[in-house]
Short mmCIF file of C-alpha atoms in Angstrom, two decimals:
data_model
loop_
_atom_site.label_atom_id
_atom_site.label_comp_id
_atom_site.label_asym_id
_atom_site.label_seq_id
_atom_site.Cartn_x
_atom_site.Cartn_y
_atom_site.Cartn_z
CA MET A 822 -30.29 -13.75 -7.56
CA ASN A 823 -30.76 -17.14 -5.96
CA ALA A 824 -30.52 -16.48 -2.20
CA ALA A 825 -29.67 -20.04 -1.21
CA ARG A 826 -26.95 -20.41 -3.83
CA ASP A 827 -25.40 -17.01 -3.17
CA ALA A 828 -25.44 -17.38 0.63
CA ALA A 829 -23.83 -20.79 0.25
CA ALA A 830 -21.00 -19.12 -1.62
CA ALA A 831 -20.10 -16.91 1.35
CA ARG A 832 -16.35 -16.73 1.98
CA VAL A 833 -15.86 -15.68 5.60
CA VAL A 834 -12.69 -15.45 7.69
CA VAL A 835 -13.10 -15.35 11.48
CA LEU A 836 -10.17 -13.75 13.30
CA GLY A 837 -9.55 -13.61 16.99
CA ALA A 838 -6.97 -14.22 19.64
CA ASP A 839 -9.05 -16.74 21.60
CA ARG A 840 -8.88 -20.01 19.69
CA ARG A 841 -11.93 -21.62 21.34
CA LEU A 842 -14.23 -18.64 20.75
CA ARG A 843 -13.01 -18.26 17.18
CA ALA A 844 -13.40 -21.96 16.36
CA ALA A 845 -16.89 -22.14 17.87
CA ARG A 846 -18.01 -19.07 15.92
CA ALA A 847 -16.52 -20.43 12.69
CA ASP A 848 -18.32 -23.76 13.21
CA ARG A 849 -21.67 -22.00 13.71
CA LEU A 850 -21.18 -19.75 10.67
CA ALA A 851 -20.20 -22.71 8.48
CA ALA A 852 -23.26 -24.63 9.62
CA HIS A 853 -25.55 -21.63 9.07
CA TYR A 854 -24.28 -21.00 5.54
CA ARG A 855 -23.90 -24.71 4.78
CA VAL A 856 -20.31 -24.30 3.66
CA PRO A 857 -17.21 -26.23 4.72
CA ARG A 858 -14.86 -24.99 7.38
CA ARG A 859 -11.41 -24.82 5.80
CA ALA A 860 -7.89 -24.41 7.18
CA ALA A 861 -6.81 -20.76 7.10
CA ALA A 862 -3.32 -21.53 5.84
CA ASP A 863 -4.75 -23.49 2.88
CA ILE A 864 -6.92 -20.55 1.82
CA LEU A 865 -4.43 -17.74 2.42
CA ALA A 866 -1.49 -19.57 0.84
CA ALA A 867 -3.38 -20.79 -2.23
CA PRO A 868 -2.50 -19.00 -5.47
CA CYS A 869 -6.22 -19.04 -6.31
CA PRO A 870 -8.62 -19.71 -3.41
CA PRO A 871 -11.66 -21.86 -4.18
CA PRO A 872 -14.58 -19.83 -5.55
CA ALA A 873 -17.13 -21.81 -3.54
CA GLY A 874 -18.05 -20.71 -0.05
CA TYR A 875 -16.13 -21.54 3.08
CA VAL A 876 -15.48 -20.35 6.61
CA VAL A 877 -12.00 -20.28 8.09
CA ASP A 878 -10.78 -19.28 11.50
CA ALA A 879 -7.38 -17.70 11.98
CA ALA A 880 -5.34 -16.05 14.65
CA PRO A 881 -4.32 -12.47 13.74
CA ARG A 882 -0.67 -13.60 13.76
CA LEU A 883 -1.42 -15.72 10.68
CA LEU A 884 -2.26 -12.53 8.80
CA ALA A 885 1.02 -11.07 10.04
CA ARG A 886 2.90 -13.98 8.52
CA PHE A 887 1.34 -13.30 5.13
CA ALA A 888 1.73 -9.53 5.51
CA GLY A 889 5.43 -9.99 6.21
CA ALA A 890 5.90 -12.11 3.07
CA GLY A 891 5.37 -9.43 0.46
CA GLY A 892 2.28 -7.77 1.87
CA PRO A 893 -1.23 -8.97 2.56
CA PRO A 894 -3.12 -10.69 -0.23
CA PRO A 895 -5.73 -8.51 -1.96
CA ALA A 896 -8.70 -8.18 0.37
CA LEU A 897 -11.42 -9.62 -1.84
CA ALA A 898 -9.24 -12.37 -3.30
CA PHE A 899 -10.09 -14.78 -0.48
CA ALA A 900 -12.92 -13.33 1.62
CA ASP A 901 -16.24 -11.58 1.25
CA LEU A 902 -15.92 -10.52 4.86
CA MET A 903 -13.44 -10.91 7.68
CA VAL A 904 -14.99 -10.97 11.14
CA HIS A 905 -12.56 -9.89 13.86
CA LEU A 906 -13.63 -11.02 17.32
CA ARG A 907 -11.84 -8.33 19.26
CA THR A 908 -10.60 -9.42 22.63
CA VAL A 909 -8.01 -6.62 22.61
CA VAL A 910 -8.57 -3.22 20.99
CA GLY A 911 -5.66 -1.67 19.17
CA GLY A 912 -2.20 -3.12 19.09
CA VAL A 913 1.02 -2.90 17.18
CA GLY A 914 2.97 -5.14 14.87
CA ASP A 915 2.34 -6.82 11.55
CA ALA A 916 -0.88 -8.51 12.67
CA TYR A 917 -2.56 -5.24 13.56
CA ARG A 918 -1.22 -3.51 10.45
CA ALA A 919 -2.81 -6.29 8.39
CA ILE A 920 -6.07 -5.94 10.34
CA ARG A 921 -6.11 -2.19 9.72
CA TYR A 922 -5.34 -2.81 6.02
CA TYR A 923 -8.41 -5.02 5.60
CA GLU A 924 -10.56 -2.80 7.79
CA ALA A 925 -9.68 0.25 5.65
CA ARG A 926 -10.78 -1.64 2.54
CA GLY A 927 -14.17 -2.43 4.04
CA VAL A 928 -13.60 -6.17 4.21
CA LEU A 929 -12.93 -6.54 7.94
CA VAL A 930 -15.46 -5.74 10.66
CA GLY A 931 -14.68 -5.92 14.36
CA PHE A 932 -17.13 -7.31 16.91
CA ARG A 933 -17.09 -8.16 20.58
CA PRO A 934 -16.67 -11.92 20.97
CA ASP A 935 -20.12 -12.22 22.59
CA VAL A 936 -22.07 -10.60 19.74
CA PRO A 937 -25.12 -12.72 18.78
CA ASP A 938 -24.74 -14.80 15.61
CA GLU A 939 -27.77 -13.07 14.10
CA GLU A 940 -25.87 -9.76 14.02
CA LEU A 941 -23.06 -11.42 12.09
CA TYR A 942 -25.53 -12.90 9.60
CA VAL A 943 -26.90 -9.43 8.85
CA VAL A 944 -23.42 -7.99 8.26
CA ILE A 945 -22.25 -10.95 6.17
CA GLU A 946 -25.36 -10.83 4.00
CA ALA A 947 -24.96 -7.07 3.51
CA ALA A 948 -21.34 -7.61 2.46
CA LEU A 949 -22.42 -10.30 -0.01
CA ARG A 950 -25.06 -8.00 -1.52
CA GLU A 951 -22.52 -5.20 -1.87
CA ARG A 952 -19.85 -7.40 -3.45
CA ARG A 953 -22.30 -8.93 -5.88
CA GLY A 954 -24.06 -5.72 -6.84
CA GLY A 955 -27.50 -6.52 -5.43
CA PRO A 956 -30.01 -3.84 -4.49
CA PRO A 957 -29.78 -2.56 -0.88
CA GLY A 958 -32.98 -4.27 0.31
CA ALA A 959 -32.40 -7.58 -1.47
CA ARG A 960 -31.32 -10.76 0.24
CA PRO A 961 -28.03 -12.22 -1.01
#
């Protein structure tokens, strides 16, 4: 596998209730993986999301909107990993049902908002290896 090419194809969704934290994290992830930052609604509403890498940031209520319209889209259809910056643990409603749906499928991982970027890189790269069938010790 070509590590630079595969890492550049990372499709990451950053979720969180705090817009500034979420946007800053999405900007840093996009810069790190050298992929564009895209609008969440464009990715989630597209019949076929772009295959190339991207980072989007979205409020959990956006997931609720899609969950309420016929159920959440298939987990791996638009993201290799969803990073949930948890400012509140738990919750009720469509947004948290959607979060639990993706978490149960192994696509969503929750972090404290102050987690170092390097920890996210490790988790994202592990998710990429798993999705693409690479050996456990290999870089994506």
